[in-house]
Amino acid sequence: MKNFVFNNPTKLIFGKDTIITRLRAELPTDKTILVTFGGGSVRKNGVYDQVIKTLEGLSFVEFWGIEPNPKVETIRKAVALGREHHAGFVLAVGGGSVIDASKLIAGAIPSERDAWDIVLSGKITEESLPLGTVLTIPATGSEMNSGGVISSIETKQKFGFSGAYPRFSVLDPTVTFSLPAYQVSCGIADTFVHVMEQYLTTTGQSRLMDRWAEGILLSLKELAPIIKEDPQNYDARADLMLCATMALNDFIRIGVTQDWSTHAIGHEITALTGLTHGHTLAIVLPGTMRVLGYTLKREKTLQYAERIWHITEGTEDERITAAIEATEQFFRSLDLPTRLNEMNIGREVSDEIVRRFAERDVKLGEASTVDAECTRKILDSCY
Amino acid sequence: MKNFVFNNPTKLIFGKDTIITRLRAELPTDKTILVTFGGGSVRKNGVYDQVIKTLEGLSFVEFWGIEPNPKVETIRKAVALGREHHAGFVLAVGGGSVIDASKLIAGAIPSERDAWDIVLSGKITEESLPLGTVLTIPATGSEMNSGGVISSIETKQKFGFSGAYPRFSVLDPTVTFSLPAYQVSCGIADTFVHVMEQYLTTTGQSRLMDRWAEGILLSLKELAPIIKEDPQNYDARADLMLCATMALNDFIRIGVTQDWSTHAIGHEITALTGLTHGHTLAIVLPGTMRVLGYTLKREKTLQYAERIWHITEGTEDERITAAIEATEQFFRSLDLPTRLNEMNIGREVSDEIVRRFAERDVKLGEASTVDAECTRKILDSCY
């Protein structure tokens, strides 16, 4: 096991009616709150009304329009609004995009750096404004981690950065009842692949971390068909929401190596085509496994095959193939096409990703072997 | 799933050489540090030398002699020493007993209440002094939770209380290499039963929490024989240390009911006989399962049988019996006798525990059914 430091201070407030009953006590009474929103779905599912009722009597200003794959151009406007109103607290109401953007907003308001410079530097080093969140989509884990991913329209780029953990996050599973099926599926795929990036590396690092990663994967496998069949199943929705948070809040990466090459490739696909993040991962992960599952990730893929898909028959290579097929089939069971051509993404996109990786001399993965050439093989296998 | 609030702010600093390389940066330079120790084993395993080297140039005072099952009479002396030196920070160096005691010391120094009054009230409500820990025994999880258990010599009682989470805890698995085998076994039993108290209730509350609890149990089952065979196996020691922390740091109790009756009975056995905490649990848990495993805990015991011990053959009752026997056998494989008579604990001890529970009108367990009468049955089955 590798040495590590774990420190996740986010207060998670979880359950039915927690927005109405618990949010107020977490909000500052002596500061102006910049409340950030996405495109307006919270007006339909009742979340906006609950939040506004909670804010009664407090000083706040609303910023609307943070888009999926949030753009730095939008974030700059939120930063300007926050400064204009001397905001001292940021409350993000939405999914991972709104929360990711709000982390950057909270870091950029008190900073002298431009928001995109912060992203390019990889880190908010300034003291951020305190941030709270009300989560509406289980997927990114942003509600309980310190990371975010931001895009630039101007440069067609998408990069991650690290900032501060939210002070608190309020998660009411009932607000996810009305999510469109595609968004639920992309959230499940995102959660699944978050786990895989922290799990599918080498064996023998930590039995416990392996079991916990597998625990999320097994839960997702069981929950997905239940939620598809019965979208209003509270316990299944609650468990899915918990899985999404726990998949990327540092809990399953303790003392182990990580990969994240599937994410890096997926981010490029989104930056170039706009395809939803979780969906890009459902396409790329099987590709990564096809290229690395028989070699670098061989032992772990065999463990994954046995423990997640109960594949124990056949030669090692046959079991690996079966595990990759089961993974792809799982994503397809979520009604997510798993091939680039099915999404009308042509070779020019792959070519551009490979060109960018070569230019940046990218070396991803737990063994730094996922370079431009390896990425070419991964993407080629996704058609 | 039940509504919940999760908020564990402890910074975990984990790995080889972390005392020497990482502790210093966490300590205050402007306050006197009260450093608390147990009976002296840290002088033999090198931990004391490392801590003292780290403290060079800082203001500190040492308190020695916190015993296993820490006594409030000892704690009062530490509180007096801390007040005399105007301590502004407590650094606990030791196992769960030293850390539990130090939580109470950190709470009592600034308080006007007597330490035992705090314990009897169940909660430190005062602002505690900040507390850091250097853990030497993986067992209680106290290094990353807000609880503690304190005994009184005078009244022969042992009760839990809740206080503040440690600000940080430093865990170097190499310091556990030299632990006596009995202490390691009791730590494994303690960890195992911590998990069971949060797991062996009702099914269907959270798939994820079930998997995570089972993940710790499966890891313990695998790690115990490795460590017995090869006490210097770093990776196994590290994983065990991680398991012990994760078994009682709120991570596996999210949104689910809990039991804790085995602990309550075990605490009484320790209070009356001095038997080590983890060992009492190894005796009582199989008893609790014999009495409740076929009825109240039936479904969960069947799940436990299948997922932990791979017991799938036979009638339900036969599978439950086999799971209880496997559990008892696991503790015996740690060289822990699992019957009261093997430890020369007579019926007068059971009688006194039942008398106390009747007097206090105790109703323990997830369904509040473990009263004096049920406790009698549990203890009777442990001979």
mmCIF file with all atom_site columns, N, CA and C in Angstrom, chain A residues 232-286:
data_model
loop_
_atom_site.group_PDB
_atom_site.id
_atom_site.type_symbol
_atom_site.label_atom_id
_atom_site.label_alt_id
_atom_site.label_comp_id
_atom_site.label_asym_id
_atom_site.label_entity_id
_atom_site.label_seq_id
_atom_site.pdbx_PDB_ins_code
_atom_site.Cartn_x
_atom_site.Cartn_y
_atom_site.Cartn_z
_atom_site.occupancy
_atom_site.B_iso_or_equiv
_atom_site.pdbx_formal_charge
_atom_site.auth_seq_id
_atom_site.auth_comp_id
_atom_site.auth_asym_id
_atom_site.auth_atom_id
_atom_site.pdbx_PDB_model_num
ATOM 1   N N  . GLN A 1 232 ? -39.219 5.625  -9.479  1.00 0.00 ? 232 GLN A N  1
ATOM 2   C CA . GLN A 1 232 ? -39.598 6.281  -8.223  1.00 0.00 ? 232 GLN A CA 1
ATOM 3   C C  . GLN A 1 232 ? -39.222 5.430  -7.001  1.00 0.00 ? 232 GLN A C  1
ATOM 4   N N  . ASN A 1 233 ? -38.419 4.412  -7.205  1.00 0.00 ? 233 ASN A N  1
ATOM 5   C CA . ASN A 1 233 ? -38.004 3.559  -6.081  1.00 0.00 ? 233 ASN A CA 1
ATOM 6   C C  . ASN A 1 233 ? -37.012 4.334  -5.201  1.00 0.00 ? 233 ASN A C  1
ATOM 7   N N  . TYR A 1 234 ? -37.496 4.786  -4.058  1.00 0.00 ? 234 TYR A N  1
ATOM 8   C CA . TYR A 1 234 ? -36.664 5.671  -3.223  1.00 0.00 ? 234 TYR A CA 1
ATOM 9   C C  . TYR A 1 234 ? -35.363 5.007  -2.785  1.00 0.00 ? 234 TYR A C  1
ATOM 10  N N  . ASP A 1 235 ? -35.470 3.776  -2.271  1.00 0.00 ? 235 ASP A N  1
ATOM 11  C CA . ASP A 1 235 ? -34.261 3.140  -1.739  1.00 0.00 ? 235 ASP A CA 1
ATOM 12  C C  . ASP A 1 235 ? -33.206 2.926  -2.815  1.00 0.00 ? 235 ASP A C  1
ATOM 13  N N  . ALA A 1 236 ? -33.661 2.561  -4.024  1.00 0.00 ? 236 ALA A N  1
ATOM 14  C CA . ALA A 1 236 ? -32.705 2.370  -5.116  1.00 0.00 ? 236 ALA A CA 1
ATOM 15  C C  . ALA A 1 236 ? -32.091 3.713  -5.528  1.00 0.00 ? 236 ALA A C  1
ATOM 16  N N  . ARG A 1 237 ? -32.918 4.739  -5.606  1.00 0.00 ? 237 ARG A N  1
ATOM 17  C CA . ARG A 1 237 ? -32.401 6.073  -5.946  1.00 0.00 ? 237 ARG A CA 1
ATOM 18  C C  . ARG A 1 237 ? -31.411 6.566  -4.899  1.00 0.00 ? 237 ARG A C  1
ATOM 19  N N  . ALA A 1 238 ? -31.746 6.317  -3.638  1.00 0.00 ? 238 ALA A N  1
ATOM 20  C CA . ALA A 1 238 ? -30.867 6.758  -2.551  1.00 0.00 ? 238 ALA A CA 1
ATOM 21  C C  . ALA A 1 238 ? -29.527 6.027  -2.629  1.00 0.00 ? 238 ALA A C  1
ATOM 22  N N  . ASP A 1 239 ? -29.584 4.724  -2.854  1.00 0.00 ? 239 ASP A N  1
ATOM 23  C CA . ASP A 1 239 ? -28.346 3.947  -2.948  1.00 0.00 ? 239 ASP A CA 1
ATOM 24  C C  . ASP A 1 239 ? -27.511 4.394  -4.146  1.00 0.00 ? 239 ASP A C  1
ATOM 25  N N  . LEU A 1 240 ? -28.176 4.679  -5.264  1.00 0.00 ? 240 LEU A N  1
ATOM 26  C CA . LEU A 1 240 ? -27.437 5.149  -6.443  1.00 0.00 ? 240 LEU A CA 1
ATOM 27  C C  . LEU A 1 240 ? -26.771 6.489  -6.151  1.00 0.00 ? 240 LEU A C  1
ATOM 28  N N  . MET A 1 241 ? -27.499 7.372  -5.484  1.00 0.00 ? 241 MET A N  1
ATOM 29  C CA . MET A 1 241 ? -26.945 8.691  -5.163  1.00 0.00 ? 241 MET A CA 1
ATOM 30  C C  . MET A 1 241 ? -25.731 8.534  -4.241  1.00 0.00 ? 241 MET A C  1
ATOM 31  N N  . LEU A 1 242 ? -25.858 7.620  -3.280  1.00 0.00 ? 242 LEU A N  1
ATOM 32  C CA . LEU A 1 242 ? -24.743 7.356  -2.367  1.00 0.00 ? 242 LEU A CA 1
ATOM 33  C C  . LEU A 1 242 ? -23.548 6.763  -3.130  1.00 0.00 ? 242 LEU A C  1
ATOM 34  N N  . CYS A 1 243 ? -23.841 5.822  -4.028  1.00 0.00 ? 243 CYS A N  1
ATOM 35  C CA . CYS A 1 243 ? -22.769 5.211  -4.835  1.00 0.00 ? 243 CYS A CA 1
ATOM 36  C C  . CYS A 1 243 ? -22.005 6.278  -5.617  1.00 0.00 ? 243 CYS A C  1
ATOM 37  N N  . ALA A 1 244 ? -22.750 7.200  -6.237  1.00 0.00 ? 244 ALA A N  1
ATOM 38  C CA . ALA A 1 244 ? -22.104 8.214  -7.074  1.00 0.00 ? 244 ALA A CA 1
ATOM 39  C C  . ALA A 1 244 ? -21.181 9.093  -6.236  1.00 0.00 ? 244 ALA A C  1
ATOM 40  N N  . THR A 1 245 ? -21.638 9.447  -5.033  1.00 0.00 ? 245 THR A N  1
ATOM 41  C CA . THR A 1 245 ? -20.797 10.271 -4.159  1.00 0.00 ? 245 THR A CA 1
ATOM 42  C C  . THR A 1 245 ? -19.561 9.491  -3.716  1.00 0.00 ? 245 THR A C  1
ATOM 43  N N  . MET A 1 246 ? -19.770 8.254  -3.302  1.00 0.00 ? 246 MET A N  1
ATOM 44  C CA . MET A 1 246 ? -18.685 7.443  -2.747  1.00 0.00 ? 246 MET A CA 1
ATOM 45  C C  . MET A 1 246 ? -17.683 6.990  -3.823  1.00 0.00 ? 246 MET A C  1
ATOM 46  N N  . ALA A 1 247 ? -18.099 7.065  -5.073  1.00 0.00 ? 247 ALA A N  1
ATOM 47  C CA . ALA A 1 247 ? -17.204 6.632  -6.154  1.00 0.00 ? 247 ALA A CA 1
ATOM 48  C C  . ALA A 1 247 ? -16.097 7.636  -6.427  1.00 0.00 ? 247 ALA A C  1
ATOM 49  N N  . LEU A 1 248 ? -16.293 8.866  -5.968  1.00 0.00 ? 248 LEU A N  1
ATOM 50  C CA . LEU A 1 248 ? -15.251 9.859  -6.274  1.00 0.00 ? 248 LEU A CA 1
ATOM 51  C C  . LEU A 1 248 ? -15.114 10.887 -5.153  1.00 0.00 ? 248 LEU A C  1
ATOM 52  N N  . ASN A 1 249 ? -15.017 10.381 -3.920  1.00 0.00 ? 249 ASN A N  1
ATOM 53  C CA . ASN A 1 249 ? -14.813 11.288 -2.787  1.00 0.00 ? 249 ASN A CA 1
ATOM 54  C C  . ASN A 1 249 ? -13.570 10.876 -1.994  1.00 0.00 ? 249 ASN A C  1
ATOM 55  N N  . ASP A 1 250 ? -12.622 10.242 -2.667  1.00 0.00 ? 250 ASP A N  1
ATOM 56  C CA . ASP A 1 250 ? -11.329 9.802  -2.099  1.00 0.00 ? 250 ASP A CA 1
ATOM 57  C C  . ASP A 1 250 ? -11.434 8.483  -1.330  1.00 0.00 ? 250 ASP A C  1
ATOM 58  N N  . PHE A 1 251 ? -12.651 8.018  -1.024  1.00 0.00 ? 251 PHE A N  1
ATOM 59  C CA . PHE A 1 251 ? -12.807 6.866  -0.129  1.00 0.00 ? 251 PHE A CA 1
ATOM 60  C C  . PHE A 1 251 ? -12.245 5.568  -0.717  1.00 0.00 ? 251 PHE A C  1
ATOM 61  N N  . ILE A 1 252 ? -12.276 5.432  -2.045  1.00 0.00 ? 252 ILE A N  1
ATOM 62  C CA . ILE A 1 252 ? -11.832 4.154  -2.617  1.00 0.00 ? 252 ILE A CA 1
ATOM 63  C C  . ILE A 1 252 ? -10.468 4.256  -3.299  1.00 0.00 ? 252 ILE A C  1
ATOM 64  N N  . ARG A 1 253 ? -9.789  5.369  -3.096  1.00 0.00 ? 253 ARG A N  1
ATOM 65  C CA . ARG A 1 253 ? -8.472  5.512  -3.731  1.00 0.00 ? 253 ARG A CA 1
ATOM 66  C C  . ARG A 1 253 ? -7.358  5.523  -2.701  1.00 0.00 ? 253 ARG A C  1
ATOM 67  N N  . ILE A 1 254 ? -7.702  5.120  -1.481  1.00 0.00 ? 254 ILE A N  1
ATOM 68  C CA . ILE A 1 254 ? -6.768  5.210  -0.360  1.00 0.00 ? 254 ILE A CA 1
ATOM 69  C C  . ILE A 1 254 ? -5.586  4.262  -0.559  1.00 0.00 ? 254 ILE A C  1
ATOM 70  N N  . GLY A 1 255 ? -4.392  4.824  -0.742  1.00 0.00 ? 255 GLY A N  1
ATOM 71  C CA . GLY A 1 255 ? -3.176  4.014  -0.797  1.00 0.00 ? 255 GLY A CA 1
ATOM 72  C C  . GLY A 1 255 ? -2.992  3.196  -2.063  1.00 0.00 ? 255 GLY A C  1
ATOM 73  N N  . VAL A 1 256 ? -3.785  3.465  -3.099  1.00 0.00 ? 256 VAL A N  1
ATOM 74  C CA . VAL A 1 256 ? -3.651  2.674  -4.335  1.00 0.00 ? 256 VAL A CA 1
ATOM 75  C C  . VAL A 1 256 ? -3.358  3.571  -5.535  1.00 0.00 ? 256 VAL A C  1
ATOM 76  N N  . THR A 1 257 ? -2.782  2.962  -6.575  1.00 0.00 ? 257 THR A N  1
ATOM 77  C CA . THR A 1 257 ? -2.521  3.702  -7.810  1.00 0.00 ? 257 THR A CA 1
ATOM 78  C C  . THR A 1 257 ? -3.835  3.915  -8.566  1.00 0.00 ? 257 THR A C  1
ATOM 79  N N  . GLN A 1 258 ? -3.818  4.884  -9.477  1.00 0.00 ? 258 GLN A N  1
ATOM 80  C CA . GLN A 1 258 ? -5.010  5.176  -10.259 1.00 0.00 ? 258 GLN A CA 1
ATOM 81  C C  . GLN A 1 258 ? -4.639  5.266  -11.735 1.00 0.00 ? 258 GLN A C  1
ATOM 82  N N  . ASP A 1 259 ? -5.662  5.319  -12.581 1.00 0.00 ? 259 ASP A N  1
ATOM 83  C CA . ASP A 1 259 ? -5.425  5.348  -14.010 1.00 0.00 ? 259 ASP A CA 1
ATOM 84  C C  . ASP A 1 259 ? -5.857  6.697  -14.612 1.00 0.00 ? 259 ASP A C  1
ATOM 85  N N  . TRP A 1 260 ? -7.134  6.892  -14.870 1.00 0.00 ? 260 TRP A N  1
ATOM 86  C CA . TRP A 1 260 ? -7.739  8.113  -15.408 1.00 0.00 ? 260 TRP A CA 1
ATOM 87  C C  . TRP A 1 260 ? -7.477  8.359  -16.883 1.00 0.00 ? 260 TRP A C  1
ATOM 88  N N  . SER A 1 261 ? -6.943  7.381  -17.606 1.00 0.00 ? 261 SER A N  1
ATOM 89  C CA . SER A 1 261 ? -6.756  7.599  -19.042 1.00 0.00 ? 261 SER A CA 1
ATOM 90  C C  . SER A 1 261 ? -8.089  7.579  -19.783 1.00 0.00 ? 261 SER A C  1
ATOM 91  N N  . THR A 1 262 ? -9.024  6.732  -19.362 1.00 0.00 ? 262 THR A N  1
ATOM 92  C CA . THR A 1 262 ? -10.340 6.727  -20.004 1.00 0.00 ? 262 THR A CA 1
ATOM 93  C C  . THR A 1 262 ? -10.984 8.112  -19.881 1.00 0.00 ? 262 THR A C  1
ATOM 94  N N  . HIS A 1 263 ? -10.861 8.717  -18.718 1.00 0.00 ? 263 HIS A N  1
ATOM 95  C CA . HIS A 1 263 ? -11.418 10.063 -18.541 1.00 0.00 ? 263 HIS A CA 1
ATOM 96  C C  . HIS A 1 263 ? -10.737 11.089 -19.450 1.00 0.00 ? 263 HIS A C  1
ATOM 97  N N  . ALA A 1 264 ? -9.427  11.016 -19.519 1.00 0.00 ? 264 ALA A N  1
ATOM 98  C CA . ALA A 1 264 ? -8.713  12.011 -20.333 1.00 0.00 ? 264 ALA A CA 1
ATOM 99  C C  . ALA A 1 264 ? -9.145  11.917 -21.794 1.00 0.00 ? 264 ALA A C  1
ATOM 100 N N  . ILE A 1 265 ? -9.295  10.693 -22.275 1.00 0.00 ? 265 ILE A N  1
ATOM 101 C CA . ILE A 1 265 ? -9.741  10.508 -23.667 1.00 0.00 ? 265 ILE A CA 1
ATOM 102 C C  . ILE A 1 265 ? -11.194 10.959 -23.810 1.00 0.00 ? 265 ILE A C  1
ATOM 103 N N  . GLY A 1 266 ? -12.018 10.584 -22.830 1.00 0.00 ? 266 GLY A N  1
ATOM 104 C CA . GLY A 1 266 ? -13.431 10.986 -22.865 1.00 0.00 ? 266 GLY A CA 1
ATOM 105 C C  . GLY A 1 266 ? -13.602 12.494 -22.870 1.00 0.00 ? 266 GLY A C  1
ATOM 106 N N  . HIS A 1 267 ? -12.792 13.185 -22.060 1.00 0.00 ? 267 HIS A N  1
ATOM 107 C CA . HIS A 1 267 ? -12.888 14.660 -22.020 1.00 0.00 ? 267 HIS A CA 1
ATOM 108 C C  . HIS A 1 267 ? -12.627 15.254 -23.399 1.00 0.00 ? 267 HIS A C  1
ATOM 109 N N  . GLU A 1 268 ? -11.679 14.669 -24.125 1.00 0.00 ? 268 GLU A N  1
ATOM 110 C CA . GLU A 1 268 ? -11.374 15.187 -25.472 1.00 0.00 ? 268 GLU A CA 1
ATOM 111 C C  . GLU A 1 268 ? -12.567 14.964 -26.399 1.00 0.00 ? 268 GLU A C  1
ATOM 112 N N  . ILE A 1 269 ? -13.199 13.804 -26.285 1.00 0.00 ? 269 ILE A N  1
ATOM 113 C CA . ILE A 1 269 ? -14.369 13.542 -27.145 1.00 0.00 ? 269 ILE A CA 1
ATOM 114 C C  . ILE A 1 269 ? -15.459 14.573 -26.854 1.00 0.00 ? 269 ILE A C  1
ATOM 115 N N  . THR A 1 270 ? -15.689 14.838 -25.581 1.00 0.00 ? 270 THR A N  1
ATOM 116 C CA . THR A 1 270 ? -16.697 15.845 -25.236 1.00 0.00 ? 270 THR A CA 1
ATOM 117 C C  . THR A 1 270 ? -16.294 17.219 -25.772 1.00 0.00 ? 270 THR A C  1
ATOM 118 N N  . ALA A 1 271 ? -15.031 17.578 -25.569 1.00 0.00 ? 271 ALA A N  1
ATOM 119 C CA . ALA A 1 271 ? -14.574 18.900 -26.010 1.00 0.00 ? 271 ALA A CA 1
ATOM 120 C C  . ALA A 1 271 ? -14.763 19.073 -27.521 1.00 0.00 ? 271 ALA A C  1
ATOM 121 N N  . LEU A 1 272 ? -14.570 17.984 -28.258 1.00 0.00 ? 272 LEU A N  1
ATOM 122 C CA . LEU A 1 272 ? -14.625 18.086 -29.723 1.00 0.00 ? 272 LEU A CA 1
ATOM 123 C C  . LEU A 1 272 ? -16.024 17.854 -30.284 1.00 0.00 ? 272 LEU A C  1
ATOM 124 N N  . THR A 1 273 ? -16.868 17.099 -29.589 1.00 0.00 ? 273 THR A N  1
ATOM 125 C CA . THR A 1 273 ? -18.173 16.738 -30.157 1.00 0.00 ? 273 THR A CA 1
ATOM 126 C C  . THR A 1 273 ? -19.361 17.128 -29.290 1.00 0.00 ? 273 THR A C  1
ATOM 127 N N  . GLY A 1 274 ? -19.123 17.437 -28.015 1.00 0.00 ? 274 GLY A N  1
ATOM 128 C CA . GLY A 1 274 ? -20.228 17.777 -27.119 1.00 0.00 ? 274 GLY A CA 1
ATOM 129 C C  . GLY A 1 274 ? -20.937 16.570 -26.540 1.00 0.00 ? 274 GLY A C  1
ATOM 130 N N  . LEU A 1 275 ? -20.497 15.360 -26.853 1.00 0.00 ? 275 LEU A N  1
ATOM 131 C CA . LEU A 1 275 ? -21.153 14.162 -26.290 1.00 0.00 ? 275 LEU A CA 1
ATOM 132 C C  . LEU A 1 275 ? -21.040 14.178 -24.758 1.00 0.00 ? 275 LEU A C  1
ATOM 133 N N  . THR A 1 276 ? -22.148 13.825 -24.115 1.00 0.00 ? 276 THR A N  1
ATOM 134 C CA . THR A 1 276 ? -22.202 13.858 -22.641 1.00 0.00 ? 276 THR A CA 1
ATOM 135 C C  . THR A 1 276 ? -21.073 13.023 -22.029 1.00 0.00 ? 276 THR A C  1
ATOM 136 N N  . HIS A 1 277 ? -20.482 13.591 -20.966 1.00 0.00 ? 277 HIS A N  1
ATOM 137 C CA . HIS A 1 277 ? -19.306 12.991 -20.331 1.00 0.00 ? 277 HIS A CA 1
ATOM 138 C C  . HIS A 1 277 ? -19.471 11.495 -20.024 1.00 0.00 ? 277 HIS A C  1
ATOM 139 N N  . GLY A 1 278 ? -20.529 11.149 -19.299 1.00 0.00 ? 278 GLY A N  1
ATOM 140 C CA . GLY A 1 278 ? -20.706 9.750  -18.904 1.00 0.00 ? 278 GLY A CA 1
ATOM 141 C C  . GLY A 1 278 ? -20.797 8.823  -20.114 1.00 0.00 ? 278 GLY A C  1
ATOM 142 N N  . HIS A 1 279 ? -21.404 9.324  -21.171 1.00 0.00 ? 279 HIS A N  1
ATOM 143 C CA . HIS A 1 279 ? -21.535 8.511  -22.379 1.00 0.00 ? 279 HIS A CA 1
ATOM 144 C C  . HIS A 1 279 ? -20.176 8.279  -23.042 1.00 0.00 ? 279 HIS A C  1
ATOM 145 N N  . THR A 1 280 ? -19.326 9.304  -23.050 1.00 0.00 ? 280 THR A N  1
ATOM 146 C CA . THR A 1 280 ? -17.989 9.093  -23.641 1.00 0.00 ? 280 THR A CA 1
ATOM 147 C C  . THR A 1 280 ? -17.244 7.978  -22.898 1.00 0.00 ? 280 THR A C  1
ATOM 148 N N  . LEU A 1 281 ? -17.443 7.930  -21.581 1.00 0.00 ? 281 LEU A N  1
ATOM 149 C CA . LEU A 1 281 ? -16.732 6.919  -20.779 1.00 0.00 ? 281 LEU A CA 1
ATOM 150 C C  . LEU A 1 281 ? -17.235 5.513  -21.095 1.00 0.00 ? 281 LEU A C  1
ATOM 151 N N  . ALA A 1 282 ? -18.553 5.398  -21.326 1.00 0.00 ? 282 ALA A N  1
ATOM 152 C CA . ALA A 1 282 ? -19.131 4.094  -21.664 1.00 0.00 ? 282 ALA A CA 1
ATOM 153 C C  . ALA A 1 282 ? -18.592 3.585  -22.993 1.00 0.00 ? 282 ALA A C  1
ATOM 154 N N  . ILE A 1 283 ? -18.160 4.503  -23.853 1.00 0.00 ? 283 ILE A N  1
ATOM 155 C CA . ILE A 1 283 ? -17.546 4.105  -25.124 1.00 0.00 ? 283 ILE A CA 1
ATOM 156 C C  . ILE A 1 283 ? -16.061 3.787  -24.931 1.00 0.00 ? 283 ILE A C  1
ATOM 157 N N  . VAL A 1 284 ? -15.353 4.645  -24.193 1.00 0.00 ? 284 VAL A N  1
ATOM 158 C CA . VAL A 1 284 ? -13.887 4.522  -24.130 1.00 0.00 ? 284 VAL A CA 1
ATOM 159 C C  . VAL A 1 284 ? -13.442 3.390  -23.194 1.00 0.00 ? 284 VAL A C  1
ATOM 160 N N  . LEU A 1 285 ? -14.139 3.205  -22.056 1.00 0.00 ? 285 LEU A N  1
ATOM 161 C CA . LEU A 1 285 ? -13.653 2.199  -21.099 1.00 0.00 ? 285 LEU A CA 1
ATOM 162 C C  . LEU A 1 285 ? -13.495 0.809  -21.727 1.00 0.00 ? 285 LEU A C  1
ATOM 163 N N  . PRO A 1 286 ? -14.508 0.315  -22.449 1.00 0.00 ? 286 PRO A N  1
ATOM 164 C CA . PRO A 1 286 ? -14.290 -0.993 -23.079 1.00 0.00 ? 286 PRO A CA 1
ATOM 165 C C  . PRO A 1 286 ? -13.081 -0.985 -24.027 1.00 0.00 ? 286 PRO A C  1
#
